[in-house]
Coordinates of C-alpha atoms in Angstrom, one line a residue:
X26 CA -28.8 5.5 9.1
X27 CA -28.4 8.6 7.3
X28 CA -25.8 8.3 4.8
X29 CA -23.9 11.5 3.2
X30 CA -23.5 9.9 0.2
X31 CA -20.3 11.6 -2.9
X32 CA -20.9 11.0 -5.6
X33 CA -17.4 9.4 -7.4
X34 CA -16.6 11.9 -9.8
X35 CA -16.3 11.4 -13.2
X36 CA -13.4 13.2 -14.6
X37 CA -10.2 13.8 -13.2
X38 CA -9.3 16.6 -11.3
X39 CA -5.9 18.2 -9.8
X40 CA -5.7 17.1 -5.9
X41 CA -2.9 19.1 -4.2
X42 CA -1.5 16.9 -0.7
X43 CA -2.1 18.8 2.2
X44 CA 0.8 20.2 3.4
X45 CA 1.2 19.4 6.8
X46 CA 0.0 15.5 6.4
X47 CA 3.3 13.7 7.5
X48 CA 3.7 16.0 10.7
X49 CA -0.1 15.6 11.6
X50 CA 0.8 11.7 11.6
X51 CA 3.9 12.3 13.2
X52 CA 2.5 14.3 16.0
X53 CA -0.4 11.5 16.3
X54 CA 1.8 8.6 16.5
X55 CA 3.7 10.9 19.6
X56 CA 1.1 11.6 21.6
X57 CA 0.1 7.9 21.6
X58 CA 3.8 7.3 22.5
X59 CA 3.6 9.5 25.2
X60 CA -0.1 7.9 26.2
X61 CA 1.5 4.2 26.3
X62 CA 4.6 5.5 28.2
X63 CA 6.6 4.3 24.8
X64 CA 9.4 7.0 25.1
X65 CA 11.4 5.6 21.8
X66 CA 10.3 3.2 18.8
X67 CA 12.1 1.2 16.2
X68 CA 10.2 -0.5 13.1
X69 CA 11.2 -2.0 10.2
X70 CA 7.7 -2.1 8.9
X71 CA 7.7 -0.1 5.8
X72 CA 3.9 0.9 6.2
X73 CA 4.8 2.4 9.9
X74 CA 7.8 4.0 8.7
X75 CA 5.7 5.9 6.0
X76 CA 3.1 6.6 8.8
X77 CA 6.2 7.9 11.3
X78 CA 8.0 9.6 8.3
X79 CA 6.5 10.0 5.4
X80 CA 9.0 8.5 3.1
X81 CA 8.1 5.6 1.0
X82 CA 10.9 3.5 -0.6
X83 CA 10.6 0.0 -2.0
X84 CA 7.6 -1.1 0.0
X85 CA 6.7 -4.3 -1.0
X86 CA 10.5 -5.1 -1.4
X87 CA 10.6 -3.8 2.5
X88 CA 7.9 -6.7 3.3
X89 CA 10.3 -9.5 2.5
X90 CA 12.6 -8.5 5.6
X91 CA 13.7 -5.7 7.6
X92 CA 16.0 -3.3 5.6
X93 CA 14.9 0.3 6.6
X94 CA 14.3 1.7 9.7
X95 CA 13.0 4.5 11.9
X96 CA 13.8 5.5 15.1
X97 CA 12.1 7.5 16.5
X98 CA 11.8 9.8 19.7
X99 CA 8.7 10.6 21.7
X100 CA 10.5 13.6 22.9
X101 CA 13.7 14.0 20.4
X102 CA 14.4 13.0 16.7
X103 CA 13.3 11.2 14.1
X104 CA 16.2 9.3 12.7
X105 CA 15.9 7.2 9.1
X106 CA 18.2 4.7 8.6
X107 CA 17.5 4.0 4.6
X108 CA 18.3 1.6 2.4
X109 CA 22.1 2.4 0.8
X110 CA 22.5 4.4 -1.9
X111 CA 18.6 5.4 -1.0
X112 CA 19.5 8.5 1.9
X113 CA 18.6 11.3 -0.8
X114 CA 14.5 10.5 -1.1
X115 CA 14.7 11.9 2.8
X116 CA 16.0 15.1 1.5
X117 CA 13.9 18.1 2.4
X118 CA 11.6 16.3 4.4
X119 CA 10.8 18.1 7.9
X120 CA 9.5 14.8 9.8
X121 CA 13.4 13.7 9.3
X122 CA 15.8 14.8 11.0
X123 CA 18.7 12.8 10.1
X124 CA 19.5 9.8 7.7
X125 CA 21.7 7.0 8.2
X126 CA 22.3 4.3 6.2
X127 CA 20.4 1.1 7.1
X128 CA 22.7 -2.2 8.1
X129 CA 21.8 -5.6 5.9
X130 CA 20.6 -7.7 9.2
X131 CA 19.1 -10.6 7.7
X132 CA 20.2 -13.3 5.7
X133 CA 19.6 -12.4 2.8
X134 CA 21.9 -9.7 3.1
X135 CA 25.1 -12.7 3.0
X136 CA 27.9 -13.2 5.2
X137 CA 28.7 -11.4 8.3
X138 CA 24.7 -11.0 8.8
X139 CA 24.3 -12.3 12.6
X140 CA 27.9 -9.1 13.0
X141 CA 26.2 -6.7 11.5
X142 CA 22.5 -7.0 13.1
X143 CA 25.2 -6.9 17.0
X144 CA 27.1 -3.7 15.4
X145 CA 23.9 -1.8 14.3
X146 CA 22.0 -2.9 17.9
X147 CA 24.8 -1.3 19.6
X148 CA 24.5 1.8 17.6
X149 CA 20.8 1.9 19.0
X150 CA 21.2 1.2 22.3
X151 CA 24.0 3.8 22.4
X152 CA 21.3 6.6 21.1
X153 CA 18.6 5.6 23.7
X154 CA 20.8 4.9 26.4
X155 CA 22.4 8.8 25.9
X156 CA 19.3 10.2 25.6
X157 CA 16.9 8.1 28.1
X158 CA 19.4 6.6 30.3
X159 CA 19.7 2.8 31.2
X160 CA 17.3 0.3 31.4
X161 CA 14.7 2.6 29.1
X162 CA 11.8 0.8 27.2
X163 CA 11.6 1.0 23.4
X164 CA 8.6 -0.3 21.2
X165 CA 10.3 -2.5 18.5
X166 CA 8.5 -4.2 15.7
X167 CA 9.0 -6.5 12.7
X168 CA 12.8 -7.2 13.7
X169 CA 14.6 -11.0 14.6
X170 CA 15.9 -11.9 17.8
X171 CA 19.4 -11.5 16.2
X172 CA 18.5 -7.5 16.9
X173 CA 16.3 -8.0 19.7
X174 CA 18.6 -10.2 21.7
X175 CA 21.4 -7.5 22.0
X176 CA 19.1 -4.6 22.3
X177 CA 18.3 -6.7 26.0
X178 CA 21.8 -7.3 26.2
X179 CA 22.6 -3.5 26.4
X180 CA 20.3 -3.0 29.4
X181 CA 17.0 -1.3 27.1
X182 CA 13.6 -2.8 28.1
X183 CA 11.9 -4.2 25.1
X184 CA 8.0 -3.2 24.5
X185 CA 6.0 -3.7 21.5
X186 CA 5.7 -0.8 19.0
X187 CA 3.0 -2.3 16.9
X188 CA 0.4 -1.5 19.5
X189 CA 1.4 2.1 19.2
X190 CA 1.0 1.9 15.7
X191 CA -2.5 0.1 16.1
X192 CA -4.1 3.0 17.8
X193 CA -2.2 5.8 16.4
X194 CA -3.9 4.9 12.9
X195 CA -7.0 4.3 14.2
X196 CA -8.5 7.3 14.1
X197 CA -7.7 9.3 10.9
X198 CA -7.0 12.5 10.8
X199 CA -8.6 15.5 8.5
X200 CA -5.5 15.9 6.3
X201 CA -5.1 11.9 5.9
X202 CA -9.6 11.7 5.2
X203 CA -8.7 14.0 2.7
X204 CA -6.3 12.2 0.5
X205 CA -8.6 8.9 1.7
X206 CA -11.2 10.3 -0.5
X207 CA -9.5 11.0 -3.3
X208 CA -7.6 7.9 -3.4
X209 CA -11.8 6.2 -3.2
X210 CA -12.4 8.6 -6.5
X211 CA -9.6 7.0 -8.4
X212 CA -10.1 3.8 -7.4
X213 CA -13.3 3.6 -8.4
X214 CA -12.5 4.8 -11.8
X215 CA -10.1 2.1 -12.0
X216 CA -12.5 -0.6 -11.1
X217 CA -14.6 0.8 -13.9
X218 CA -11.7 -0.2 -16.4
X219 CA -12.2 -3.6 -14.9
X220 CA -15.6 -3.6 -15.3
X221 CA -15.9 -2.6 -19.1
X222 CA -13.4 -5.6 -19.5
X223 CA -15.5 -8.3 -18.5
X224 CA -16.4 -10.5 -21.2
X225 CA -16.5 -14.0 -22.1
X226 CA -13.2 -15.7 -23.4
X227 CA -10.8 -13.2 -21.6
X228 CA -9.1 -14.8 -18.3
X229 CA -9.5 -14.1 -14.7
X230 CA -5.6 -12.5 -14.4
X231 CA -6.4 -10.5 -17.7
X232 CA -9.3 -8.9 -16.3
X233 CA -7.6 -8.3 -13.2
X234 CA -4.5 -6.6 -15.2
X235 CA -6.8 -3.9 -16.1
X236 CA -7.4 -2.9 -12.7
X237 CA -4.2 -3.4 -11.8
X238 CA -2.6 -0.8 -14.8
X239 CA -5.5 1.7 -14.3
X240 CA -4.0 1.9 -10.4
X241 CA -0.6 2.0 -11.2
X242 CA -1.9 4.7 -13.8
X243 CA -3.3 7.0 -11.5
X244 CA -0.6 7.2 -8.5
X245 CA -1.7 4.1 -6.4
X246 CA 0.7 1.5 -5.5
X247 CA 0.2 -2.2 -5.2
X248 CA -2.9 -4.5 -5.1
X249 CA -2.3 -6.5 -1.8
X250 CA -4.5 -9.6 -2.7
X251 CA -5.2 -11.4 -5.8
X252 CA -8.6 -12.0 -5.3
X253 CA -10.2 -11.6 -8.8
X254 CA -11.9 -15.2 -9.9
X255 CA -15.5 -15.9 -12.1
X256 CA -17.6 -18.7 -12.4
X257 CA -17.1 -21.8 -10.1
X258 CA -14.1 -19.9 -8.8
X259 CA -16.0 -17.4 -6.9
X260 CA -17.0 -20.4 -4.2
X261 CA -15.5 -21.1 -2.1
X262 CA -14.2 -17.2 -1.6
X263 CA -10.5 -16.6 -1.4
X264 CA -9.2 -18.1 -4.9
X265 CA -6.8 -15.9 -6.7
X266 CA -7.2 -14.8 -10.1
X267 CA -5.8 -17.5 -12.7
X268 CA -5.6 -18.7 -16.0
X269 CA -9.6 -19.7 -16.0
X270 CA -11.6 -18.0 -19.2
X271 CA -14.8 -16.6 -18.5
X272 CA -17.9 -17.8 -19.6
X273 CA -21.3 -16.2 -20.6
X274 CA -23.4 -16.4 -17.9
X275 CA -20.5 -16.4 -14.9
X276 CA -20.0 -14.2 -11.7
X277 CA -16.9 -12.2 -11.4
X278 CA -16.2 -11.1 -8.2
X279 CA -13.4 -8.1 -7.9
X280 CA -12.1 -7.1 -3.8
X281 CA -9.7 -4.3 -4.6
X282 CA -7.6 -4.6 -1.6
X283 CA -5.9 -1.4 -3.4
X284 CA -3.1 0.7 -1.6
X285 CA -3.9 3.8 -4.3
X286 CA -3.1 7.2 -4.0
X287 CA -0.6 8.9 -1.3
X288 CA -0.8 5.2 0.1
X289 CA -3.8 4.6 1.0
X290 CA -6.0 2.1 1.2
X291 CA -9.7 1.4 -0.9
X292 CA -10.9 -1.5 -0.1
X293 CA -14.5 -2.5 -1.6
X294 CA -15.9 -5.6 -3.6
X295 CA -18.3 -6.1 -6.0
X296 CA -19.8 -8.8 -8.1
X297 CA -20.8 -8.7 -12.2
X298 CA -22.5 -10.8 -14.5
X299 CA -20.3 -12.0 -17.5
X300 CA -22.0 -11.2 -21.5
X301 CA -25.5 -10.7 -22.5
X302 CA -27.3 -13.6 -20.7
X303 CA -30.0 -13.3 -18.4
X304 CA -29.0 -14.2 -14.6
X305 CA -29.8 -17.0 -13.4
X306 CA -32.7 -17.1 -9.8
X307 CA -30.3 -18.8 -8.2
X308 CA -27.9 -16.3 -9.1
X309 CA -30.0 -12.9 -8.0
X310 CA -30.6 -15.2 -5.1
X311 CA -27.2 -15.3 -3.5
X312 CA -26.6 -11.5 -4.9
X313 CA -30.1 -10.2 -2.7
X314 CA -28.8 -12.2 0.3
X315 CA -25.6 -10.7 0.2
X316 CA -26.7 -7.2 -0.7
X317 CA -29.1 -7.2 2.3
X318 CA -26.2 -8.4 4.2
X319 CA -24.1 -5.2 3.5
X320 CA -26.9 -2.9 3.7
X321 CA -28.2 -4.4 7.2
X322 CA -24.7 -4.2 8.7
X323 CA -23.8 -1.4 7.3
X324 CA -26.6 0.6 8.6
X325 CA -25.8 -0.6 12.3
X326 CA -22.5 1.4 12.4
X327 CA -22.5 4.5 14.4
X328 CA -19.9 6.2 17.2
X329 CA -20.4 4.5 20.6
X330 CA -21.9 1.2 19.4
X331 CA -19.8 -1.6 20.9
X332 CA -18.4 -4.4 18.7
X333 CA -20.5 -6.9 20.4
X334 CA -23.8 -4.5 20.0
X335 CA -22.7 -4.4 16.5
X336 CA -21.9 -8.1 16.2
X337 CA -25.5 -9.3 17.9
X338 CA -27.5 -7.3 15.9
X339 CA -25.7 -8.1 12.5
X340 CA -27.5 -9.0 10.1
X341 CA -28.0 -13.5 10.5
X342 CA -26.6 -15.6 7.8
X343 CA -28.9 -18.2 6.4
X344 CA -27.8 -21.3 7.7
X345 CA -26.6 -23.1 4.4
X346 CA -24.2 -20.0 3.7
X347 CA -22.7 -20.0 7.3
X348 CA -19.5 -22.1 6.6
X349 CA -18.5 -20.3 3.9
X350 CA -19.4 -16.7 4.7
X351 CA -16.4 -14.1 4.8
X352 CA -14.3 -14.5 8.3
X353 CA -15.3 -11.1 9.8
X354 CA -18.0 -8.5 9.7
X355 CA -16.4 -5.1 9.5
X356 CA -12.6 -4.2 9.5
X357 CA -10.6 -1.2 10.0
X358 CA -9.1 0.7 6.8
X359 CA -6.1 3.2 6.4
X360 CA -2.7 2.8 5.0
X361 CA -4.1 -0.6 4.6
X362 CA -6.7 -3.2 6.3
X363 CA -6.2 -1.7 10.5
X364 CA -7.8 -2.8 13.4
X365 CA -10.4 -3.5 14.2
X366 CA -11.3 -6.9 12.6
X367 CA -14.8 -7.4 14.3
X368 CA -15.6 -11.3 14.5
X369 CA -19.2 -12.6 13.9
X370 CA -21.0 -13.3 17.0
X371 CA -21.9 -17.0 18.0
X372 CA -24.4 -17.8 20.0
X373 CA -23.7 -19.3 23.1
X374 CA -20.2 -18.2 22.8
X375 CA -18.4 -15.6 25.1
X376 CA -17.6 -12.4 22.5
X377 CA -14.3 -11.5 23.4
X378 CA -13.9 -8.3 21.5
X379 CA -14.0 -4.9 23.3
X380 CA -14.1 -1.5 22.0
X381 CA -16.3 0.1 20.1
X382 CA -16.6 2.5 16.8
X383 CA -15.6 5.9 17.2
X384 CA -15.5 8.7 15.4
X385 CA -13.2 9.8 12.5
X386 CA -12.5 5.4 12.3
X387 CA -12.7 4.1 8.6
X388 CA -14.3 0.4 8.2
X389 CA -14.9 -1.6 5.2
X390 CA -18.5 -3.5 5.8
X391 CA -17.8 -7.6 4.2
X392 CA -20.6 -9.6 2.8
X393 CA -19.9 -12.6 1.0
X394 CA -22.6 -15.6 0.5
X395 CA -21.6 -18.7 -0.6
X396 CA -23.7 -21.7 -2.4
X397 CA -22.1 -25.0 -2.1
X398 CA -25.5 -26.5 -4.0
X399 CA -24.5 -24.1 -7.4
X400 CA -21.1 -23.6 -6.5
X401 CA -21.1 -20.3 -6.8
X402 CA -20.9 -17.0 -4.5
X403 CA -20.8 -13.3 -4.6
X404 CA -18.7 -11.1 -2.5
X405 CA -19.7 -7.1 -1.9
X406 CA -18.1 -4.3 0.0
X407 CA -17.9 -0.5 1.4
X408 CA -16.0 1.5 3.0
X409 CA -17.7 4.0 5.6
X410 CA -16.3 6.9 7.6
X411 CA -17.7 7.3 11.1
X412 CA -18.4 10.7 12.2
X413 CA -19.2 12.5 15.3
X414 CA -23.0 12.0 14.9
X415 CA -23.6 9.0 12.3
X416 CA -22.1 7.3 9.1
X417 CA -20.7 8.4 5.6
X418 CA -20.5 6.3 2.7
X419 CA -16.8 6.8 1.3
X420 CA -17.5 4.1 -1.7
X421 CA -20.2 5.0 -4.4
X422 CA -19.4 2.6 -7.0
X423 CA -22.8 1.1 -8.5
X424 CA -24.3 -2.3 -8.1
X425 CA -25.0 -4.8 -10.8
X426 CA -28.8 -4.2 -11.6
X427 CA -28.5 -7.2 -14.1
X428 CA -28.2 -9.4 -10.9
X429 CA -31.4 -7.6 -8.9
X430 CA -34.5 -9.1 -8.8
X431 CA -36.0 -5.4 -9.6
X432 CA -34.8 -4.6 -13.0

């Protein structure tokens, strides 16, 4: 495969946002409204309404239960109903045209709940129905059946708006590949805080806290996983960074699962030696297998290539590693991990996965290998951007050459 590889740079620069990047992912997510015959969505998925909109407000708060909303038209407005007190952050905003403030419609909001989810599914109905008529389909997503049940009740035929979501952010646009990038540089730079912090004696969550400021630091957002762990917490994968010093001699093993700058997603993994100590054979071991494991896969991807070509011809997994090797090959990247999550082929299995990569789709490559005989594992990662006639490498961040058997 030939790889254009960029460099991360160094040194921070000024990045101005393009200027037409919430109407180029407004105008995507329409035409794929139009495409699926979805005249009209409604989502309470905070990462959609930023997609839809552009405005972001609370969003991890937003993940605990529906409390914003868009609406919005295939072939009329796009209406924001925000969180009170929150309808300003809209102002000036082009891909909104009006603000309303959002009903509380779930529990949490108190009393009078189960009224006010009725009162505020009337109030959409009443806008789809004057605009679409009766018995119109709208996609809705991430809402309970105490809105969903009256939205039927008024006569609209319920579809489901995720799917329009799923394919609209497939395919990334040039405007949103251009803030991807620059979210990769700063991330990178943060995981290089991380990585000058690893030493014997600190903790897992301390060493993870330095990623975590140097993102907040530079514009990113939120990590969405805890998975930061040394020593005999790096097998089996999936353990979350905790109070557990490091030791001289350990593996640490950092996924950044980062949503970083204008919102986007980095998602790569790598895997250090702890101190001043020689690693181990058994340690380079594990490391070799699961570098040849990223490099093998990662050199399959290319447009047209079908997941199940892909999955066949992935790189095979020595058997004492298969149980506890990392639950997919290759997923999908953008405002965060996207379809498609490609599953590992078995043999004698039916692989029930269509599609295939295409260009301008970002994919994160996963190799972890796991030893249950030294209880130990390391877990790598990159993110690649498929182009119209090959691959490029988006993540750049160097390998551990104290855990390579060529040193």
């Amino acid at each position: 495969m030939n790889f254009a590889a960029v460099s991360p740079l160094l040194v921070p620069t000024k990045f101005e946002m393009p200027a037409h990047l919430n109407a180029v992912r407004q105008d995507r997510l329409r035409s794929v409204m139009r495409r699926q015959n979805i005249p009209v969505l409604l989502t309470a998925d905070p990462i959609n309404i930023f997609y839809g909109c552009g405005v972001r407000n609370m969003t991890v708060f937003g993940m605990m239960g529906p409390s914003r909303f868009l609406l919005l038209f295939a072939e009329g407005p796009s209406i924001l109903y925000e969180f009170a007190g929150c309808e300003h952050l809209a102002a000036g905003v082009s891909t909104v045209d009006e603000v309303r403030v959002a009903s509380g419609i779930t529990p949490n909001s108190g009393r009078g709940y189960a009224e006010a989810a009725n009162t505020f599914a009337t109030k959409i109905s009443q806008e789809c129905i004057e605009r679409l008529g009766v018995g119109a389909s709208i996609g809705v997503e991430r809402v309970d059946y105490s809105l969903t049940d009256p939205l039927r009740s008024a006569g609209l035929q319920l579809r489901d708006a995720s799917v329009v979501f799923l394919h609209a952010r497939l395919l990334k646009q040039p405007e949103e590949l251009s803030v991807m990038r620059e979210a990769v540089r700063l991330v990178e730079l943060n995981l290089g805080a991380l990585e000058t912090s690893i030493e014997p004696g600190k903790s897992e969550v301390e060493i993870w806290a330095e990623f975590h400021r140097a993102l907040i630091a530079s514009e990113g957002e939120y990590v969405s996983t805890r998975l930061a762990q040394g020593g005999p917490n790096t097998f089996p994968y999936f353990q979350e960074a905790g109070s557990r010093r490091l030791e001289n001699g350990d593996l640490f093993c950092i996924d950044t699962d980062a949503i970083g700058f204008g919102g986007y997603a980095v998602d790569l993994s790598r895997t250090f030696l702890c101190g001043d100590g020689e690693a181990s054979d058994a340690q380079r071991s594990l490391y070799s297998r699961a570098y040849d494991q990223l490099q093998h896969n990662s050199s399959l991807l290319m447009p047209g290539r079908s997941f199940e070509d892909f999955a066949r011809n992935a790189w095979t997994v020595p058997e004492q590693h298969k149980s506890h090797g990392y639950y997919c090959i290759v997923h999908g990247l953008g405002l965060c991990g996207e379809y498609p999550y490609v599953p590992h082929f078995v043999e004698g299995e039916i692989y029930d996965f269509p599609g295939e990569f295409e260009a301008n789709m970002v994919v994160c490559c996963e190799s972890y290998i796991g030893d249950p005989e030294s209880g130990q594992g390391v877990k790598l990662e990159d993110q690649f951007l498929i182009t119209e006639t090959g691959v490029e490498r988006l993540t750049n961040y160097p390998f551990d050459t104290s855990l390579s058997f060529e040193r």
